[in-house]
Tab-separated table of C-alpha atoms in Angstrom:
chain	number	residue	atom	x	y	z
A	1	MET	CA	-21.718	-42.972	39.327
A	2	LYS	CA	-23.411	-46.253	38.505
A	3	THR	CA	-27.132	-46.440	37.771
A	4	GLU	CA	-29.238	-49.415	38.787
A	5	ARG	CA	-31.120	-51.124	36.001
A	6	VAL	CA	-34.903	-51.196	36.246
A	7	PHE	CA	-36.747	-54.347	35.243
A	8	ILE	CA	-40.313	-53.057	35.033
A	9	LEU	CA	-42.184	-50.852	32.607
A	10	GLU	CA	-42.664	-47.557	34.392
A	11	SER	CA	-46.029	-45.799	34.647
A	12	PHE	CA	-46.598	-43.053	32.122
A	13	VAL	CA	-49.169	-40.664	30.700
A	14	TYR	CA	-49.061	-40.288	26.923
A	15	HIS	CA	-50.809	-37.213	25.564
A	16	VAL	CA	-49.662	-35.594	22.318
A	17	PRO	CA	-52.379	-33.113	21.353
A	18	THR	CA	-50.662	-31.731	18.229
A	19	LYS	CA	-52.758	-32.200	15.110
A	20	VAL	CA	-50.425	-33.308	12.308
A	21	ILE	CA	-51.316	-32.550	8.689
A	22	PHE	CA	-48.906	-34.549	6.523
A	23	GLY	CA	-48.314	-34.566	2.787
A	24	ARG	CA	-48.085	-32.386	-0.289
A	25	ASP	CA	-49.507	-28.862	0.147
A	26	ALA	CA	-50.078	-29.514	3.857
A	27	GLU	CA	-49.057	-25.916	4.602
A	28	LEU	CA	-52.189	-24.661	2.855
A	29	GLN	CA	-54.266	-26.180	5.668
A	30	ILE	CA	-52.783	-23.818	8.260
A	31	ALA	CA	-55.120	-20.925	7.377
A	32	PRO	CA	-58.380	-22.896	7.610
A	33	GLU	CA	-57.187	-24.553	10.836
A	34	ALA	CA	-56.437	-21.168	12.385
A	35	ALA	CA	-59.688	-19.639	11.132
A	36	ALA	CA	-61.689	-22.536	12.559
A	37	ARG	CA	-60.210	-21.690	15.965
A	38	GLY	CA	-61.348	-18.085	15.652
A	39	VAL	CA	-57.839	-16.683	15.222
A	40	LYS	CA	-57.720	-13.175	13.727
A	41	ARG	CA	-54.089	-12.121	14.290
A	42	ILE	CA	-50.965	-14.218	13.784
A	43	LEU	CA	-47.320	-13.444	14.391
A	44	LEU	CA	-45.410	-15.453	11.773
A	45	VAL	CA	-41.837	-16.326	12.794
A	46	TYR	CA	-39.192	-17.454	10.316
A	47	GLY	CA	-35.444	-17.717	9.935
A	48	GLY	CA	-33.265	-16.612	7.064
A	49	GLY	CA	-34.006	-15.836	3.448
A	50	SER	CA	-34.817	-19.353	2.235
A	51	VAL	CA	-38.532	-19.125	2.985
A	52	VAL	CA	-38.564	-15.758	1.230
A	53	LYS	CA	-36.609	-16.925	-1.833
A	54	SER	CA	-38.674	-20.093	-2.184
A	55	GLY	CA	-41.908	-18.115	-2.099
A	56	LEU	CA	-43.167	-20.040	0.927
A	57	LEU	CA	-43.486	-16.933	3.078
A	58	ALA	CA	-45.526	-15.128	0.425
A	59	ARG	CA	-47.753	-18.185	-0.045
A	60	MET	CA	-48.421	-18.374	3.673
A	61	GLU	CA	-49.201	-14.660	3.945
A	62	ASP	CA	-51.548	-14.859	0.978
A	63	SER	CA	-53.297	-17.970	2.305
A	64	LEU	CA	-53.812	-16.391	5.719
A	65	ALA	CA	-55.023	-13.087	4.254
A	66	LYS	CA	-57.631	-14.901	2.164
A	67	ALA	CA	-58.892	-16.515	5.381
A	68	GLY	CA	-59.357	-13.060	6.897
A	69	ILE	CA	-56.359	-13.345	9.234
A	70	GLU	CA	-54.061	-10.375	9.830
A	71	VAL	CA	-50.359	-11.246	9.865
A	72	GLN	CA	-47.164	-9.660	11.101
A	73	THR	CA	-43.778	-11.283	10.512
A	74	LEU	CA	-40.622	-11.664	12.554
A	75	GLY	CA	-37.577	-12.974	10.692
A	76	GLY	CA	-33.959	-13.493	11.582
A	77	VAL	CA	-34.080	-16.638	13.722
A	78	GLN	CA	-30.636	-18.259	13.808
A	79	PRO	CA	-29.460	-21.767	14.706
A	80	ASN	CA	-29.155	-22.137	18.484
A	81	PRO	CA	-32.155	-19.781	18.796
A	82	ARG	CA	-31.415	-16.518	20.513
A	83	LEU	CA	-33.107	-15.388	23.690
A	84	GLN	CA	-32.720	-11.788	22.566
A	85	LEU	CA	-34.794	-12.283	19.382
A	86	ALA	CA	-37.462	-14.169	21.333
A	87	ARG	CA	-37.760	-11.223	23.707
A	88	LYS	CA	-38.204	-8.928	20.716
A	89	GLY	CA	-40.907	-11.273	19.428
A	90	VAL	CA	-42.761	-11.154	22.734
A	91	GLN	CA	-42.889	-7.364	22.571
A	92	GLN	CA	-44.058	-7.427	18.954
A	93	ALA	CA	-46.731	-10.026	19.680
A	94	LEU	CA	-48.046	-8.004	22.617
A	95	GLU	CA	-48.199	-4.760	20.637
A	96	PHE	CA	-49.874	-6.532	17.699
A	97	GLY	CA	-52.336	-8.466	19.822
A	98	ALA	CA	-51.289	-11.812	18.361
A	99	GLU	CA	-53.575	-14.726	19.146
A	100	LEU	CA	-51.370	-17.460	17.672
A	101	ILE	CA	-47.666	-17.766	16.892
A	102	LEU	CA	-46.906	-19.475	13.569
A	103	ALA	CA	-43.439	-20.953	13.049
A	104	VAL	CA	-42.376	-21.427	9.417
A	105	GLY	CA	-39.049	-23.207	9.546
A	106	GLY	CA	-37.123	-25.800	11.507
A	107	GLY	CA	-36.385	-26.448	15.158
A	108	SER	CA	-34.817	-23.081	15.965
A	109	VAL	CA	-37.773	-21.211	14.485
A	110	ILE	CA	-40.261	-23.440	16.287
A	111	ASP	CA	-38.450	-23.086	19.608
A	112	THR	CA	-38.389	-19.314	19.184
A	113	ALA	CA	-42.126	-19.351	18.475
A	114	LYS	CA	-42.721	-21.400	21.619
A	115	ALA	CA	-40.752	-18.921	23.695
A	116	ILE	CA	-42.712	-16.011	22.213
A	117	ALA	CA	-45.984	-17.825	22.917
A	118	ILE	CA	-45.024	-18.303	26.562
A	119	GLY	CA	-43.739	-14.763	26.964
A	120	THR	CA	-46.796	-13.192	25.362
A	121	ALA	CA	-49.122	-15.056	27.709
A	122	ASN	CA	-46.977	-14.062	30.705
A	123	PRO	CA	-45.936	-10.461	29.983
A	124	GLN	CA	-45.052	-9.777	33.607
A	125	THR	CA	-42.211	-12.350	33.516
A	126	ASP	CA	-39.052	-12.319	31.426
A	127	ILE	CA	-39.022	-15.551	29.395
A	128	TRP	CA	-35.523	-16.518	30.519
A	129	GLU	CA	-36.910	-16.968	34.031
A	130	PHE	CA	-38.873	-19.971	32.733
A	131	TRP	CA	-35.810	-21.485	31.070
A	132	LEU	CA	-33.816	-20.995	34.266
A	133	ARG	CA	-36.600	-22.828	36.188
A	134	ARG	CA	-37.206	-19.823	38.406
A	135	GLN	CA	-40.800	-19.608	37.184
A	136	THR	CA	-43.265	-22.314	36.104
A	137	VAL	CA	-45.212	-22.072	32.861
A	138	THR	CA	-48.972	-22.190	33.430
A	139	LYS	CA	-50.202	-20.729	30.144
A	140	ALA	CA	-49.091	-19.886	26.612
A	141	LEU	CA	-50.537	-18.776	23.307
A	142	PRO	CA	-51.159	-21.575	20.799
A	143	VAL	CA	-48.339	-22.343	18.367
A	144	ALA	CA	-48.718	-23.658	14.822
A	145	VAL	CA	-45.938	-24.956	12.586
A	146	VAL	CA	-45.045	-25.233	8.927
A	147	LEU	CA	-42.019	-27.542	9.062
A	148	THR	CA	-39.168	-26.993	6.603
A	149	ILE	CA	-36.378	-29.034	8.231
A	150	SER	CA	-36.659	-32.636	9.457
A	151	ALA	CA	-34.543	-32.722	12.586
A	152	ALA	CA	-35.549	-31.332	15.945
A	153	GLY	CA	-39.006	-32.879	16.245
A	154	SER	CA	-40.097	-29.634	17.907
A	155	GLU	CA	-43.258	-29.686	15.805
A	156	THR	CA	-44.762	-32.283	18.168
A	157	SER	CA	-42.522	-32.096	21.243
A	158	ASP	CA	-42.921	-30.428	24.620
A	159	SER	CA	-39.402	-29.013	24.535
A	160	ALA	CA	-37.741	-25.791	23.425
A	161	VAL	CA	-34.193	-24.510	23.724
A	162	LEU	CA	-32.904	-20.955	23.896
A	163	THR	CA	-29.399	-19.506	23.896
A	164	ASP	CA	-28.429	-16.415	25.845
A	165	THR	CA	-25.612	-14.974	23.721
A	166	GLU	CA	-24.578	-12.630	26.519
A	167	THR	CA	-23.484	-15.556	28.690
A	168	ASN	CA	-23.165	-18.281	25.997
A	169	SER	CA	-25.682	-20.333	27.968
A	170	LYS	CA	-28.033	-22.746	26.197
A	171	ARG	CA	-30.985	-24.085	28.171
A	172	GLY	CA	-33.912	-26.343	27.389
A	173	LEU	CA	-37.434	-26.203	28.779
A	174	ASN	CA	-39.954	-29.052	28.774
A	175	CYS	CA	-43.576	-28.337	29.581
A	176	PRO	CA	-47.001	-29.278	28.180
A	177	PHE	CA	-47.553	-25.719	26.944
A	178	ASN	CA	-44.736	-26.178	24.431
A	179	ARG	CA	-46.799	-28.642	22.381
A	180	PRO	CA	-47.878	-26.981	19.112
A	181	ALA	CA	-51.621	-26.970	18.484
A	182	PHE	CA	-51.215	-28.112	14.881
A	183	ALA	CA	-48.406	-28.673	12.411
A	184	ALA	CA	-48.154	-28.975	8.632
A	185	LEU	CA	-45.564	-31.476	7.402
A	186	ASN	CA	-44.932	-31.334	3.650
A	187	PRO	CA	-41.776	-33.267	2.699
A	188	GLU	CA	-41.453	-31.209	-0.479
A	189	LEU	CA	-40.545	-28.189	1.644
A	190	THR	CA	-37.341	-29.959	2.736
A	191	MET	CA	-36.081	-30.730	-0.771
A	192	THR	CA	-34.019	-27.565	-1.166
A	193	LEU	CA	-32.099	-27.930	2.093
A	194	PRO	CA	-28.297	-27.780	2.051
A	195	LYS	CA	-26.833	-31.239	2.476
A	196	PHE	CA	-25.271	-30.292	5.815
A	197	GLN	CA	-28.725	-29.566	7.219
A	198	ILE	CA	-29.977	-32.939	5.987
A	199	THR	CA	-27.132	-34.748	7.738
A	200	CYS	CA	-27.462	-32.676	10.920
A	201	GLY	CA	-31.155	-33.498	10.902
A	202	THR	CA	-30.507	-37.205	10.445
A	203	VAL	CA	-28.210	-37.195	13.470
A	204	ASP	CA	-30.667	-35.196	15.570
A	205	ILE	CA	-33.511	-37.613	14.799
A	206	MET	CA	-31.316	-40.565	15.729
A	207	MET	CA	-30.155	-38.931	18.942
A	208	HIS	CA	-33.667	-38.071	20.094
A	209	THR	CA	-34.373	-41.778	19.881
A	210	MET	CA	-31.043	-43.030	21.244
A	211	ASP	CA	-31.199	-40.681	24.230
A	212	ARG	CA	-34.393	-42.478	25.176
A	213	TYR	CA	-33.277	-45.980	24.175
A	214	PHE	CA	-30.204	-45.924	26.416
A	215	ASN	CA	-31.866	-45.795	29.827
A	216	PRO	CA	-32.071	-48.038	32.902
A	217	VAL	CA	-35.376	-49.723	31.941
A	218	VAL	CA	-34.299	-52.884	30.121
A	219	THR	CA	-37.519	-54.880	29.639
A	220	ASN	CA	-39.561	-52.328	27.729
A	221	GLN	CA	-40.323	-54.516	24.726
A	222	VAL	CA	-42.815	-52.486	22.682
A	223	THR	CA	-41.083	-49.140	23.146
A	224	ASP	CA	-37.611	-50.581	22.552
A	225	GLU	CA	-38.633	-52.254	19.314
A	226	LEU	CA	-40.380	-49.111	18.106
A	227	ALA	CA	-37.160	-47.201	18.762
A	228	GLU	CA	-35.026	-49.805	16.987
A	229	ALA	CA	-37.322	-49.813	13.951
A	230	LEU	CA	-37.297	-46.015	13.747
A	231	LEU	CA	-33.504	-45.966	13.923
A	232	ARG	CA	-33.202	-48.536	11.143
A	233	VAL	CA	-35.492	-46.469	8.912
A	234	VAL	CA	-33.530	-43.276	9.543
A	235	ILE	CA	-30.174	-45.010	9.005
A	236	ARG	CA	-31.448	-46.426	5.722
A	237	ASN	CA	-32.958	-43.210	4.398
A	238	GLY	CA	-30.340	-40.697	5.549
A	239	PRO	CA	-27.840	-41.520	2.783
A	240	VAL	CA	-30.650	-41.703	0.184
A	241	ALA	CA	-31.842	-38.221	1.109
A	242	LEU	CA	-28.280	-36.932	1.105
A	243	ALA	CA	-27.653	-38.316	-2.379
A	244	ASN	CA	-30.986	-37.073	-3.745
A	245	PRO	CA	-32.863	-34.506	-1.650
A	246	HIS	CA	-35.703	-34.661	-4.194
A	247	ASP	CA	-36.478	-38.278	-3.296
A	248	TYR	CA	-39.966	-37.769	-1.852
A	249	ASN	CA	-40.084	-41.160	-0.154
A	250	ALA	CA	-36.774	-40.696	1.687
A	251	MET	CA	-37.616	-37.144	2.731
A	252	SER	CA	-41.048	-38.312	3.901
A	253	GLU	CA	-39.557	-41.054	6.055
A	254	LEU	CA	-37.121	-38.647	7.680
A	255	MET	CA	-39.814	-36.044	8.301
A	256	TRP	CA	-42.213	-38.435	9.996
A	257	ALA	CA	-39.404	-40.117	11.920
A	258	GLY	CA	-38.332	-36.708	13.198
A	259	SER	CA	-41.764	-36.090	14.676
A	260	LEU	CA	-42.060	-39.554	16.207
A	261	SER	CA	-38.545	-39.460	17.632
A	262	HIS	CA	-39.319	-36.534	19.913
A	263	ASN	CA	-43.007	-36.863	20.835
A	264	GLU	CA	-42.175	-39.355	23.644
A	265	LEU	CA	-43.303	-42.464	21.716
A	266	THR	CA	-39.819	-43.998	21.539
A	267	GLY	CA	-39.261	-43.624	25.278
A	268	LEU	CA	-42.579	-44.523	26.887
A	269	GLY	CA	-42.162	-46.481	30.105
A	270	GLY	CA	-38.481	-45.625	30.347
A	271	GLN	CA	-36.348	-42.919	31.907
A	272	LYS	CA	-35.003	-40.405	29.417
A	273	ASP	CA	-31.236	-40.047	29.528
A	274	PHE	CA	-30.377	-37.078	27.266
A	275	ALA	CA	-26.859	-36.716	28.667
A	276	PRO	CA	-25.391	-36.404	25.130
A	277	HIS	CA	-27.877	-33.613	24.458
A	278	GLN	CA	-26.867	-31.796	27.642
A	279	LEU	CA	-23.183	-32.192	26.807
A	280	GLY	CA	-23.840	-31.055	23.241
A	281	HIS	CA	-25.807	-28.007	24.358
A	282	GLU	CA	-22.705	-26.632	26.045
A	283	LEU	CA	-20.678	-27.104	22.852
A	284	SER	CA	-23.225	-25.333	20.690
A	285	GLY	CA	-23.767	-22.636	23.312
A	286	LYS	CA	-20.055	-21.873	23.695
A	287	PHE	CA	-18.869	-22.376	20.113
A	288	ASP	CA	-22.121	-21.714	18.177
A	289	VAL	CA	-21.840	-24.973	16.253
A	290	ALA	CA	-24.805	-26.771	14.690
A	291	HIS	CA	-26.841	-28.786	17.166
A	292	GLY	CA	-26.715	-32.044	15.191
A	293	ALA	CA	-22.965	-31.716	14.745
A	294	SER	CA	-22.454	-31.195	18.476
A	295	LEU	CA	-24.347	-34.429	19.137
A	296	SER	CA	-22.358	-36.609	16.742
A	297	ALA	CA	-19.132	-35.053	18.034
A	298	ILE	CA	-19.836	-36.047	21.630
A	299	TRP	CA	-21.844	-39.294	21.316
A	300	SER	CA	-19.071	-41.860	20.941
A	301	SER	CA	-17.160	-40.339	23.847
A	302	TRP	CA	-20.280	-40.544	26.003
A	303	ALA	CA	-20.906	-44.111	24.801
A	304	THR	CA	-17.314	-45.200	25.416
A	305	TYR	CA	-17.395	-43.719	28.924
A	306	THR	CA	-20.752	-45.247	29.898
A	307	ARG	CA	-20.623	-48.553	27.986
A	308	THR	CA	-19.671	-50.616	31.019
A	309	ALA	CA	-22.812	-49.455	32.853
A	310	ASN	CA	-24.714	-51.903	30.645
A	311	PRO	CA	-22.712	-53.470	27.795
A	312	GLU	CA	-25.657	-55.757	27.070
A	313	ARG	CA	-27.682	-52.717	26.004
A	314	PHE	CA	-25.029	-51.647	23.530
A	315	ALA	CA	-24.760	-55.229	22.268
A	316	ARG	CA	-28.517	-55.324	21.652
A	317	PHE	CA	-28.250	-51.950	19.892
A	318	GLY	CA	-25.537	-53.424	17.686
A	319	LYS	CA	-27.590	-56.475	16.774
A	320	ASN	CA	-31.061	-54.954	16.374
A	321	VAL	CA	-30.104	-51.624	14.837
A	322	TRP	CA	-26.826	-52.234	12.997
A	323	GLY	CA	-27.303	-55.907	12.169
A	324	LEU	CA	-24.126	-57.028	13.920
A	325	THR	CA	-23.656	-60.704	14.697
A	326	GLY	CA	-21.854	-62.648	17.393
A	327	ASN	CA	-22.258	-63.704	20.998
A	328	ASP	CA	-19.459	-61.821	22.743
A	329	THR	CA	-21.214	-59.007	24.595
A	330	GLU	CA	-18.045	-57.002	25.154
A	331	GLU	CA	-17.010	-57.095	21.519
A	332	LEU	CA	-20.526	-56.426	20.262
A	333	SER	CA	-20.959	-53.442	22.554
A	334	LYS	CA	-17.721	-51.886	21.327
A	335	ALA	CA	-18.549	-52.690	17.702
A	336	ALA	CA	-21.939	-50.986	18.047
A	337	ILE	CA	-20.239	-47.737	19.066
A	338	GLU	CA	-17.828	-47.961	16.151
A	339	ALA	CA	-20.660	-48.753	13.705
A	340	THR	CA	-22.444	-45.603	14.827
A	341	ASN	CA	-19.276	-43.568	14.416
A	342	ARG	CA	-18.678	-44.954	10.933
A	343	TYR	CA	-22.209	-44.007	9.944
A	344	PHE	CA	-21.797	-40.457	11.236
A	345	ARG	CA	-18.534	-40.123	9.313
A	346	SER	CA	-20.159	-41.532	6.162
A	347	LEU	CA	-22.582	-38.600	6.330
A	348	GLY	CA	-19.697	-36.175	6.799
A	349	MET	CA	-20.605	-35.542	10.436
A	350	PRO	CA	-17.973	-34.971	13.151
A	351	THR	CA	-17.098	-37.484	15.858
A	352	ASN	CA	-14.651	-35.366	17.881
A	353	PHE	CA	-13.709	-31.741	18.537
A	354	THR	CA	-11.294	-31.408	15.622
A	355	GLU	CA	-13.842	-32.756	13.172
A	356	LEU	CA	-16.399	-30.414	14.735
A	357	GLY	CA	-14.169	-27.539	13.703
A	358	ILE	CA	-13.269	-26.225	17.148
A	359	GLY	CA	-9.890	-27.941	17.453
A	360	VAL	CA	-8.257	-29.445	20.508
A	361	GLN	CA	-9.204	-27.348	23.515
A	362	PRO	CA	-7.057	-26.427	26.531
A	363	GLU	CA	-7.846	-27.986	29.877
A	364	GLU	CA	-9.447	-24.827	31.224
A	365	VAL	CA	-12.074	-24.979	28.459
A	366	ILE	CA	-12.810	-28.621	29.270
A	367	GLU	CA	-13.333	-27.714	32.916
A	368	ASP	CA	-15.498	-24.734	31.960
A	369	LEU	CA	-17.705	-26.908	29.749
A	370	ALA	CA	-18.199	-29.381	32.615
A	371	TRP	CA	-18.845	-26.521	35.051
A	372	ARG	CA	-21.525	-25.127	32.750
A	373	CYS	CA	-23.071	-28.516	31.962
A	374	SER	CA	-23.314	-29.325	35.681
A	375	PHE	CA	-24.949	-25.939	36.301
A	376	GLN	CA	-22.000	-24.839	38.412
A	377	ASN	CA	-21.673	-28.250	40.030
A	378	THR	CA	-25.299	-28.324	41.232
A	379	ARG	CA	-26.688	-31.190	39.130
A	380	THR	CA	-25.960	-34.546	37.593
A	381	ILE	CA	-27.157	-35.548	34.131
A	382	GLY	CA	-28.267	-38.810	32.568
A	383	THR	CA	-30.089	-41.923	33.718
A	384	PHE	CA	-28.270	-44.672	31.783
A	385	GLN	CA	-25.348	-43.671	33.972
A	386	LYS	CA	-25.629	-40.653	36.224
A	387	LEU	CA	-22.827	-38.247	35.438
A	388	ASN	CA	-21.381	-35.658	37.793
A	389	ARG	CA	-19.140	-32.755	36.901
A	390	GLN	CA	-15.996	-34.916	36.917
A	391	ASP	CA	-17.652	-37.476	34.626
A	392	MET	CA	-18.682	-34.713	32.227
A	393	ALA	CA	-15.128	-33.413	32.083
A	394	GLU	CA	-13.821	-36.903	31.290
A	395	ILE	CA	-16.281	-37.274	28.413
A	396	TYR	CA	-15.265	-33.902	27.004
A	397	ARG	CA	-11.625	-35.005	27.284
A	398	LEU	CA	-12.353	-38.175	25.299
A	399	ALA	CA	-13.833	-36.025	22.513
A	400	ASN	CA	-10.993	-33.507	22.692
A	401	LYS	CA	-8.876	-34.810	19.835
C-alpha cells in the first residue's frame, strides 16, 4: 500500500504536564514533591535486585519515610512488562490505599506502574481491557518516576506496553492518563548499567525519534531538524557511554534525549509511523527478547521494504543525520539504511533474526507474526507506508536470515 505525502504542517496540541527534575541527587526531590501534593501512601514498584544492591531502594524508602509517607513495595518487574504482575500490583495498591504509584527503574517498571495506576482507579475493570481497546481510560492515580535506564522515554510519554504471557501478546496503550506527574532524572543512576542495556537504550531512543521522522509530512522544518539534531547527539554519545558508562556528560545526553524522543516533541505536526515498533512488539512478545534488540533487528528490513515510498526522505536522513554526501537520491537512500545498520552492529546490536538470537524461523512462524501484528488481519500499521498483513510478512521474511 502506498501512502500519499502530505505537504502541510498538521494541527496539533502539545501538552506534556510531567515535571522533570534533572541532575545529581534528583531522586531526593521525589519525597517533597509527593508530600506537597498531600500524598500519604505510595506503592513503590521496581524490577530486579539492582536497585536493592545499589542502595537506591533503601534511600528512597528512607527519604519518603522522613517526609511522613507510608510505603509498600512491589518488586519483580521483568523486561516486556507482565500483565500478570500489574494485576497483582492493582490488588496490592487497592488493599493498601495507595494514592500514588512510584516507579523506580526503567521503561518496564514505569509501564507497570502506569498500568497499576489505571487499574487502581478503575477497580471494576480488568486492566487488559484497556490495552485491548475494549474500555477507555478516563482516570488514573498519579505516577512518579525515578529513572534508572535511559531508553523507553516512558518517564514523560503517554504510552505504556504490557505483555500477556498466557497468549504471548504484547500491546501498547496511549492515553493522557499515562503521563507521569513528575520524574527524577539523575544520570548517575545509569552508570552501573550492563553495556547491553546501554546499547538497547540507545537504539530505543533513536527509534522513538525515527518512527516519528519517517512519516508522510515532508515540510515540517522545525520538528524535522529537532529530530535530526537529537539523532546526531544520540549517535555521537552512544559509543562514548558504552566505552565509559561513568562519563556523566554522555549519560546525561542520552538520558535527556530519551525523554525528548518520546514526549511527542520530535513528531509534532506529523503523523507517527511506529510500524517498526509494532513489528518489534511481536518479536519481543513471542520470543521474549529485549525491546531495543527487536527494533534494531527489524528496522533495516522495514526500511528496505518501504524505501521506495519516499527515497528522498531516506536521502535526507543520510545527509542530515549520517553526514553522507552526493546527489544521487537512490544511492543516498540505500546508503542511509546501511549506515544505520553499521552503527547498530558497531554497538553489538542485531540487524536480523539470527543476530537477535532466535535463528531462521519457519514460514509458519513468519505468518503467525504477521497475523498477530495485524491483529488477526483487522488492521494496517504505519503511515510512511501503510502495511497490511502481507506486507508485514514480507518484512519479517527480509529479517529472517
